[in-house]
PDB file of C-alpha atoms in Angstrom:
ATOM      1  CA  UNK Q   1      90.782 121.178 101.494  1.00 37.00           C
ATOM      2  CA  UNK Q   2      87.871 119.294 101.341  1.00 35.00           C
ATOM      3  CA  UNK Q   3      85.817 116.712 103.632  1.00 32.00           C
ATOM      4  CA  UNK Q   4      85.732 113.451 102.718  1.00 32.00           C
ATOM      5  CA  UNK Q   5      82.657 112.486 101.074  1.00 33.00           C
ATOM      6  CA  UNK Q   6      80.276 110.224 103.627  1.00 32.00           C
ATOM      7  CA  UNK Q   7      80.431 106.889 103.155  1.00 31.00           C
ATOM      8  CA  UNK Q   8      84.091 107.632 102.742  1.00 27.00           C
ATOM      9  CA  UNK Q   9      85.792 105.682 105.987  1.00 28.00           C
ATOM     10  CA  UNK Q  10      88.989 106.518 107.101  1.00 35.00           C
ATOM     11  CA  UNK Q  11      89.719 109.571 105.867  1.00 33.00           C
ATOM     12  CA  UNK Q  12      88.526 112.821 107.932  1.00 30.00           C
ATOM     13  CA  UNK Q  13      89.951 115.527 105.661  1.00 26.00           C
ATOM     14  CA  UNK Q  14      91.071 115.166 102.276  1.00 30.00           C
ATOM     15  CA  UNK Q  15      93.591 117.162  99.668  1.00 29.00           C
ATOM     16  CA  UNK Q  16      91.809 117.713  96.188  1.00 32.00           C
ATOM     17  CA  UNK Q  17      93.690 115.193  93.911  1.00 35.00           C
ATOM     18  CA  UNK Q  18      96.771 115.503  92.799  1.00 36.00           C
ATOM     19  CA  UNK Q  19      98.217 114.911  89.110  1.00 35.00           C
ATOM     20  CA  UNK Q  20      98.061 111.236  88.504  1.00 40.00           C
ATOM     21  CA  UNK Q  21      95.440 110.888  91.400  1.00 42.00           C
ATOM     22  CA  UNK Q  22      92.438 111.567  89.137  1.00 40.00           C
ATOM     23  CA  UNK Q  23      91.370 107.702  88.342  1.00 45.00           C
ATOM     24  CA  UNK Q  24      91.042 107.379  92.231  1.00 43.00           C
ATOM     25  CA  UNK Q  25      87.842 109.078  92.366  1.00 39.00           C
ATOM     26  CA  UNK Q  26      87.312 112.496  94.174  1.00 38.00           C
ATOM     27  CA  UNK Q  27      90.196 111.998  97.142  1.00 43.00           C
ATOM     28  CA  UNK Q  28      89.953 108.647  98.083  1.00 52.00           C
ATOM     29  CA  UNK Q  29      92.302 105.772  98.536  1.00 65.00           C
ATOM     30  CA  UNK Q  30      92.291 102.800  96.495  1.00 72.00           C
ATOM     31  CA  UNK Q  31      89.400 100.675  97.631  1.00 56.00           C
ATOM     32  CA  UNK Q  32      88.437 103.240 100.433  1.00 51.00           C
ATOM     33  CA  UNK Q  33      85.221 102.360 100.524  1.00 41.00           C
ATOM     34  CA  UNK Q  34      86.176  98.998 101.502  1.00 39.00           C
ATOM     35  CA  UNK Q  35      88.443 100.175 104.000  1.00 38.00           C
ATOM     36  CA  UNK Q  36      88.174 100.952 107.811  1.00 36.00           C
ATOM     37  CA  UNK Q  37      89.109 104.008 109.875  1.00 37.00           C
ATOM     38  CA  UNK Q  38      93.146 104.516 109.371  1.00 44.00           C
ATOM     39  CA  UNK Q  39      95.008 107.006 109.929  1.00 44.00           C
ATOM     40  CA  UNK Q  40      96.007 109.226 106.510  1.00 43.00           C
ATOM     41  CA  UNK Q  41      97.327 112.526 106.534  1.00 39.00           C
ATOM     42  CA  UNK Q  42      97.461 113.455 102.686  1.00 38.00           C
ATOM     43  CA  UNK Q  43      99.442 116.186 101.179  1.00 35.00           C
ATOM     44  CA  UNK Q  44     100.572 117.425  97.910  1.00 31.00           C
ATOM     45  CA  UNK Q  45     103.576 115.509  95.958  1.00 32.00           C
ATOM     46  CA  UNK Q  46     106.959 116.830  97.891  1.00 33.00           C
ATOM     47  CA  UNK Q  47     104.743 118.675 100.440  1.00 32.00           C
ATOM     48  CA  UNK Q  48     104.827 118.563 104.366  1.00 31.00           C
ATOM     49  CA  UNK Q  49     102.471 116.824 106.963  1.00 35.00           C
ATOM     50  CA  UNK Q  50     100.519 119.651 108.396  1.00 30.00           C
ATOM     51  CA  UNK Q  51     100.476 117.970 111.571  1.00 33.00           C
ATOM     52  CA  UNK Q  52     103.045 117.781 114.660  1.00 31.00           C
ATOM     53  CA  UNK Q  53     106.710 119.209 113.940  1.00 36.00           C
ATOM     54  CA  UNK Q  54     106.640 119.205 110.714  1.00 39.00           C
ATOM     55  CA  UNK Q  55     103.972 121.511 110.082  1.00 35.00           C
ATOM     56  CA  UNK Q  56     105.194 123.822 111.665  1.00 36.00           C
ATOM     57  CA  UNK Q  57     107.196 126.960 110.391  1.00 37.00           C
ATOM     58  CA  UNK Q  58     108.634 127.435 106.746  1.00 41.00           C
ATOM     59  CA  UNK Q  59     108.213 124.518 104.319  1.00 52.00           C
ATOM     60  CA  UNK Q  60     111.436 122.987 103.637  1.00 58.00           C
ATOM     61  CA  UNK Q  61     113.056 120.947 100.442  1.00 62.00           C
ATOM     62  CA  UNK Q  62     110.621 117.735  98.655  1.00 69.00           C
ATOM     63  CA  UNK Q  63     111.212 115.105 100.638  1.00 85.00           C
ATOM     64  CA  UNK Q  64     111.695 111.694  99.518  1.00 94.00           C
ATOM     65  CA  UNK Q  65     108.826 109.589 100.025  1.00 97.00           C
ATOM     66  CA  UNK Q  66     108.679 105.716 100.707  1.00 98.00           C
ATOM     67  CA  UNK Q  67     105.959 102.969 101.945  1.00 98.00           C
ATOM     68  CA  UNK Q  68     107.353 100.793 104.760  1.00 98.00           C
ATOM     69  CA  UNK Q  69     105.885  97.701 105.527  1.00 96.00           C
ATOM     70  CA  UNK Q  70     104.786  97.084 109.494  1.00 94.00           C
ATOM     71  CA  UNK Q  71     104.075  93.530 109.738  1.00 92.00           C
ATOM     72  CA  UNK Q  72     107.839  91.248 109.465  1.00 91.00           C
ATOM     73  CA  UNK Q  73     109.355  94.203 107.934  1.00 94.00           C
ATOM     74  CA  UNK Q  74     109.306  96.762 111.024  1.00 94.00           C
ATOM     75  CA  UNK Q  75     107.366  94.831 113.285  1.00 91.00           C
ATOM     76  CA  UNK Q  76     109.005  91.439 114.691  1.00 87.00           C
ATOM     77  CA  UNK Q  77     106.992  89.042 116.930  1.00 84.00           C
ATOM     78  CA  UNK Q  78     104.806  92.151 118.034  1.00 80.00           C
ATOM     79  CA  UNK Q  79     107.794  94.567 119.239  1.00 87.00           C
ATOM     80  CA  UNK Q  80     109.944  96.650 116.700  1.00 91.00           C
ATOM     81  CA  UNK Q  81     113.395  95.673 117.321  1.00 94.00           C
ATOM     82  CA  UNK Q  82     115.570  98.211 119.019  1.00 96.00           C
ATOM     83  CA  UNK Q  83     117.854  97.964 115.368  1.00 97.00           C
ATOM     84  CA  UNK Q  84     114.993  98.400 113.380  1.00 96.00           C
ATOM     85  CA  UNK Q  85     113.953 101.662 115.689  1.00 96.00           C
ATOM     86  CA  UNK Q  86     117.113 103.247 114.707  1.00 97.00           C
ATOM     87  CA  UNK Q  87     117.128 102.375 111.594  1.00 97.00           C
ATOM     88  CA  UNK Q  88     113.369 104.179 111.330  1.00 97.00           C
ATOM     89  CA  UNK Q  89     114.889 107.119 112.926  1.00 96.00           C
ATOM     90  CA  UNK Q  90     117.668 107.423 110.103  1.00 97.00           C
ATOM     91  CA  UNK Q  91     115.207 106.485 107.514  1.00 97.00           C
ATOM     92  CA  UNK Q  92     112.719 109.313 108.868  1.00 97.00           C
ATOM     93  CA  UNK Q  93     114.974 112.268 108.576  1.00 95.00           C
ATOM     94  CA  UNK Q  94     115.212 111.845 104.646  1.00 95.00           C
ATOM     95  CA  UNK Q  95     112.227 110.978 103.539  1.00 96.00           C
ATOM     96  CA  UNK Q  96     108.386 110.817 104.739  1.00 97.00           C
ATOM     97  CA  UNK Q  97     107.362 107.076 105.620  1.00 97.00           C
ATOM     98  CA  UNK Q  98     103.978 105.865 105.023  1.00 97.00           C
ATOM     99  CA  UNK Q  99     102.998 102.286 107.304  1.00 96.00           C
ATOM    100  CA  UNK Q 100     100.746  99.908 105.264  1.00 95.00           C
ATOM    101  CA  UNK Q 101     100.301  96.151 106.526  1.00 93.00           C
ATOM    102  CA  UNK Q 102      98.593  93.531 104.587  1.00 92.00           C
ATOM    103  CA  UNK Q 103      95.897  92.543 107.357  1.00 81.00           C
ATOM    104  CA  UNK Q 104      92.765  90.557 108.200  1.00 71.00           C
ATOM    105  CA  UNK Q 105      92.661  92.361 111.602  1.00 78.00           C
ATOM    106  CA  UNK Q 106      92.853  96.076 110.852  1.00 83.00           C
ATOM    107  CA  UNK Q 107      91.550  97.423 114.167  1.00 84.00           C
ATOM    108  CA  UNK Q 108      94.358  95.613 116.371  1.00 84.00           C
ATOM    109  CA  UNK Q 109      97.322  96.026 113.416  1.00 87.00           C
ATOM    110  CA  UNK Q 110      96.656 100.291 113.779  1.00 87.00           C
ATOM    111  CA  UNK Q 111      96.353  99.566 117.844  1.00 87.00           C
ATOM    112  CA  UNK Q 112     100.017  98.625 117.429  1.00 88.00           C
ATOM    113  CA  UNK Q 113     101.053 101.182 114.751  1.00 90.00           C
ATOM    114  CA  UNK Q 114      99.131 104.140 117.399  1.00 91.00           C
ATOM    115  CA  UNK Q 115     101.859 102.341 120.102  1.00 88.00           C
ATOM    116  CA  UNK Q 116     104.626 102.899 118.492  1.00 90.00           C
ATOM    117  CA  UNK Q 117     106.909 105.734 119.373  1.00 91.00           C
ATOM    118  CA  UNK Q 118     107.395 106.930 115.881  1.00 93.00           C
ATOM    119  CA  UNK Q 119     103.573 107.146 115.030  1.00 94.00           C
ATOM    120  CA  UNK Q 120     103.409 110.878 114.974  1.00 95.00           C
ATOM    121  CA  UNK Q 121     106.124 111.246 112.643  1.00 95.00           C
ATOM    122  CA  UNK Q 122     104.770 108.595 110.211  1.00 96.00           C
ATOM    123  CA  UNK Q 123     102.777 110.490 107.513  1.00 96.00           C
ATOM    124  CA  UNK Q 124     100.417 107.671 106.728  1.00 94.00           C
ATOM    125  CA  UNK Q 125      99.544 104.656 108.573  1.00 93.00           C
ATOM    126  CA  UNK Q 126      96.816 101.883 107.041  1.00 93.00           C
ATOM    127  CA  UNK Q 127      96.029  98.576 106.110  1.00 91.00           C
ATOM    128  CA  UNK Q 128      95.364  96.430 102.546  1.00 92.00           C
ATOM    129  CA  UNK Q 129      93.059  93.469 102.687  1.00 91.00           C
ATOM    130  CA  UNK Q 130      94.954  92.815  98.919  1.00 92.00           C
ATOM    131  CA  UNK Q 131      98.822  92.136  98.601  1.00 92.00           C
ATOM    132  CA  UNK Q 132      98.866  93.408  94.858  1.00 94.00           C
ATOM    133  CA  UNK Q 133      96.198  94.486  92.265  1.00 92.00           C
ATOM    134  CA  UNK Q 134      93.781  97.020  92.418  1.00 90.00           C
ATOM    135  CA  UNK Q 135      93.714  97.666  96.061  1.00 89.00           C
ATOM    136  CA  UNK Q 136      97.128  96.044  96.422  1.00 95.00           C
ATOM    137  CA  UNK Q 137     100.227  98.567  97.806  1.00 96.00           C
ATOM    138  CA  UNK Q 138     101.754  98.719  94.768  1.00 97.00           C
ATOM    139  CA  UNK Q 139      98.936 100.762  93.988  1.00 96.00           C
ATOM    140  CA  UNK Q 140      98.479 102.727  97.405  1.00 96.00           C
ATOM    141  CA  UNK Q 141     102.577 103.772  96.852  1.00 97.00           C
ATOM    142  CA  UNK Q 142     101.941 105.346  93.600  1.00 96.00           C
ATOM    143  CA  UNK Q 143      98.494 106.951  95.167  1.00 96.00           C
ATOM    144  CA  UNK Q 144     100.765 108.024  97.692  1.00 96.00           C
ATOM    145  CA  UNK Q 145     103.654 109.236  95.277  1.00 96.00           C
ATOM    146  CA  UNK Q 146     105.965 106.733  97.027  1.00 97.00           C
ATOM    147  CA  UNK Q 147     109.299 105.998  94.595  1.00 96.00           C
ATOM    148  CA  UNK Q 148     110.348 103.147  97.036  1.00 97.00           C
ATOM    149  CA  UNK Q 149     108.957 100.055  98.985  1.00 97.00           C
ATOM    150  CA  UNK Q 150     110.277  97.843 101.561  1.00 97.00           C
ATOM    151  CA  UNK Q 151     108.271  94.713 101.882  1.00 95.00           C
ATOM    152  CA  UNK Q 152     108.880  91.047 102.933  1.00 93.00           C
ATOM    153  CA  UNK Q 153     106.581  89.596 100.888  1.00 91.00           C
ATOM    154  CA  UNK Q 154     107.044  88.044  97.278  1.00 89.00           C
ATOM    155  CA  UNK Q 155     103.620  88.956  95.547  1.00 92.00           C
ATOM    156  CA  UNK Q 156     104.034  92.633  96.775  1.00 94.00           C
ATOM    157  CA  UNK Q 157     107.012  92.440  95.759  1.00 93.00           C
ATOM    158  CA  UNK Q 158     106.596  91.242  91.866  1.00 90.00           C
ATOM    159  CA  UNK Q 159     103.834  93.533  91.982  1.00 94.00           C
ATOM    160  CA  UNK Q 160     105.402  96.730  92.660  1.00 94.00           C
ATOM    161  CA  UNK Q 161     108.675  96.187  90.398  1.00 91.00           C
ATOM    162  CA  UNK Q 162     106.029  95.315  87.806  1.00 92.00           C
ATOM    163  CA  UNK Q 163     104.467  99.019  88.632  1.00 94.00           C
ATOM    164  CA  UNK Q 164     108.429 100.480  88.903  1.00 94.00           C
ATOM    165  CA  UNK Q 165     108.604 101.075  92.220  1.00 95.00           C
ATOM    166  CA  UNK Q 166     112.136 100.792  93.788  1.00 94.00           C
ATOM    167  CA  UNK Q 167     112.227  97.571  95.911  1.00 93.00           C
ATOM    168  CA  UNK Q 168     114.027  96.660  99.159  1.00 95.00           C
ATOM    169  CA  UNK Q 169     112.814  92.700  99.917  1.00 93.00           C
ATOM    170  CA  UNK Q 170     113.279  92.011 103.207  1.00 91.00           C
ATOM    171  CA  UNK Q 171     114.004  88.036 103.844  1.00 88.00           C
ATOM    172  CA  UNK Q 172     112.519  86.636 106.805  1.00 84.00           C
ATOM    173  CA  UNK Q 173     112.284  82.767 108.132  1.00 77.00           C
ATOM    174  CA  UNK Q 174     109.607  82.583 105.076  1.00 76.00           C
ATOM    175  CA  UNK Q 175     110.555  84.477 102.692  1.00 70.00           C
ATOM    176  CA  UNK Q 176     114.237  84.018 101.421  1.00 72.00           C
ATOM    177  CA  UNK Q 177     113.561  85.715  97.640  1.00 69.00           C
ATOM    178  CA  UNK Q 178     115.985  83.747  95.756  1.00 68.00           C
ATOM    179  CA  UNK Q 179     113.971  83.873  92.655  1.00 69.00           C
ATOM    180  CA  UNK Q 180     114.203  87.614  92.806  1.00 65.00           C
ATOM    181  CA  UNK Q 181     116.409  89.064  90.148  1.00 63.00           C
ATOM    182  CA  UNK Q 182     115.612  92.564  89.596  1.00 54.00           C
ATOM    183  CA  UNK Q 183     115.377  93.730  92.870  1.00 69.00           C
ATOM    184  CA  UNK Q 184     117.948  94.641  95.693  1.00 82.00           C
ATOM    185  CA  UNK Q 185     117.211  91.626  98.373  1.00 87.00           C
ATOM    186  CA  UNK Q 186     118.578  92.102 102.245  1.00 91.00           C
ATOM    187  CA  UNK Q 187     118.559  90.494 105.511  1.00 89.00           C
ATOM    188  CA  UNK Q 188     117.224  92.928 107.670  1.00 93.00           C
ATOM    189  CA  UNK Q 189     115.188  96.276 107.445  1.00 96.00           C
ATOM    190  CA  UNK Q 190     118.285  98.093 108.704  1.00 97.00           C
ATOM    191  CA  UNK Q 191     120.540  96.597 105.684  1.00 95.00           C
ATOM    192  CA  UNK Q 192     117.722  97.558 103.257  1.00 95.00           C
ATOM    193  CA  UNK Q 193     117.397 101.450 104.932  1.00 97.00           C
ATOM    194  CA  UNK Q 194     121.552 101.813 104.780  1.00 97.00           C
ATOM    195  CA  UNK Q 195     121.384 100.269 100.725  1.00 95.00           C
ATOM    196  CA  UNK Q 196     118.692 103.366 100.578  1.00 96.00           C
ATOM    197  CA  UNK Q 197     120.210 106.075 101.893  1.00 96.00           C
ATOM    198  CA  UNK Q 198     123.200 105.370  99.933  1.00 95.00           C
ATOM    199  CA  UNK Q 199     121.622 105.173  97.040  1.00 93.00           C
ATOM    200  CA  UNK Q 200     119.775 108.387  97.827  1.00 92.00           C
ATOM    201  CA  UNK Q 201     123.214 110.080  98.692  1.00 91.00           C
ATOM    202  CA  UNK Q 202     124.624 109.084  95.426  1.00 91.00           C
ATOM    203  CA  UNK Q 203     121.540 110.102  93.433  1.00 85.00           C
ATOM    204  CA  UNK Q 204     121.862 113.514  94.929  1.00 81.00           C
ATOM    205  CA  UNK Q 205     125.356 114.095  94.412  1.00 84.00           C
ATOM    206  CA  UNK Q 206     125.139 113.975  90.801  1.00 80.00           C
ATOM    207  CA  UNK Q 207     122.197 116.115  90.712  1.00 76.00           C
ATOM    208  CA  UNK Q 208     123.331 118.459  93.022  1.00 67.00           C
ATOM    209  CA  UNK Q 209     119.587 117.992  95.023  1.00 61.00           C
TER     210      UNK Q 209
END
C-alpha cells in the first residue's frame, strides 16, 4: 500500500492501481482532487475490505460488486425504509456495495451515510458533484470495478448503460423512466435487489460459480 499523495482529499490509504485503473492517475478517484473527505476503502478487483468482519480470517470467493445509490434510491425522506434495510441486508451478503450520492452538500449527505446501521459493512461510501461524465458514477463504478448500478436518476442512468454497466432504475414521484428501453426499470429498491439476485443466481448456475 501506499499513502495518498497530499493534496489528495479523501483518501487516507490507497491500493496501487489496478488493471484498467491506470488513466486515473497514481490511486485516485475520478476528480479526487475536487472531492472532499469520504470514506473509501479500496481493494483489489474480487478482493475483501480489510476492515471490520470481513477482513478478518481466510479470504473467501470474488464477490460481486455493485454501486448503490443513497439519495431516493436507499434513502427516503431522510430515513431508509425498514423494506429497503432488508433488502440491503440481502443485497450485502452477495456482493460488496459501494454508496455514492449525487450532492451539493457532501459533509451532511456522509453525516447520514456514517448513521446508518449498515455503514461498516458498506465498502465505499462518497459523493459526485457530476451525475455522468468524467467525474460522473458511471465512471466511479468502473473505477470501482462495479458490474451493476441502481440509481433513480435518468442522466445516470443513460450514462452508465452507455458505459455497459448493468442498470436497475429505480422510479420515484419524479422519475417514472418510461423512455427507458434497455434497462430493467422497478418500483422500489427492494424489487430492483430481488430482479438482481435472481439474475445473479441464474448467471451462476450455468457457470457453476
Amino acid at each position: 500500500m501506499e499513502k495518498a499523495k497530499e493534496g489528495a482529499p479523501g483518501i487516507g490509504i490507497v491500493l496501487k492501481p489496478a488493471p484498467g485503473q491506470e488513466d486515473f492517475g497514481k490511486g485516485q478517484a475520478p476528480g479526487q482532487g475536487d472531492f472532499g473527505k469520504g470514506r473509501l476503502t479500496l481493494t483489489p478487483q474480487g478482493g475483501s475490505k480489510g476492515k471490520g468482519k470481513k477482513g478478518k480470517g481466510k479470504a473467501g470467493p470474488p464477490r460481486e460488486r455493485v454501486v448503490v445509490d443513497w439519495r431516493n434510491t436507499l434513502e427516503k425522506d431522510g430515513v431508509i425504509p425498514a423494506a429497503n434495510q432488508y433488502a440491503l441486508d440481502r443485497l450485502l451478503e452477495k456482493a460488496e456495495v459501494f454508496v455514492l450520492s449525487w450532492e451539493l452538500d457532501k459533509n451532511q449527505t456522509l453525516h447520514e451515510m456514517r448513521t446508518c446501521r449498515h455503514y461498516e459493512a458498506f465498502s465505499a461510501t462518497e459523493t459526485t458533484h457530476e451525475r455522468s461524465g468524467r467525474f460522473g458514477k458511471a465512471r466511479w463504478a468502473h473505477w470501482w470495478h462495479c458490474d451493476a448500478i441502481f440509481d433513480d436518476n435518468n442522466e445516470v442512468i443513460l450514462d452508465a448503460e452507455a458505459q455497459n454497466l448493468e442498470v436497475y432504475a429505480i422510479q420515484t414521484r419524479n422519475e417514472k423512466h418510461v423512455n427507458l428501453r434497455a434497462c430493467d426499470v422497478f418500483r422500489s429498491f427492494p424489487d430492483a435487489v430481488d430482479a438482481y439476485l435472481q439474475k445473479l443466481e441464474n448467471r451462476r448456475s450455468k457457470t457453476g460459480r
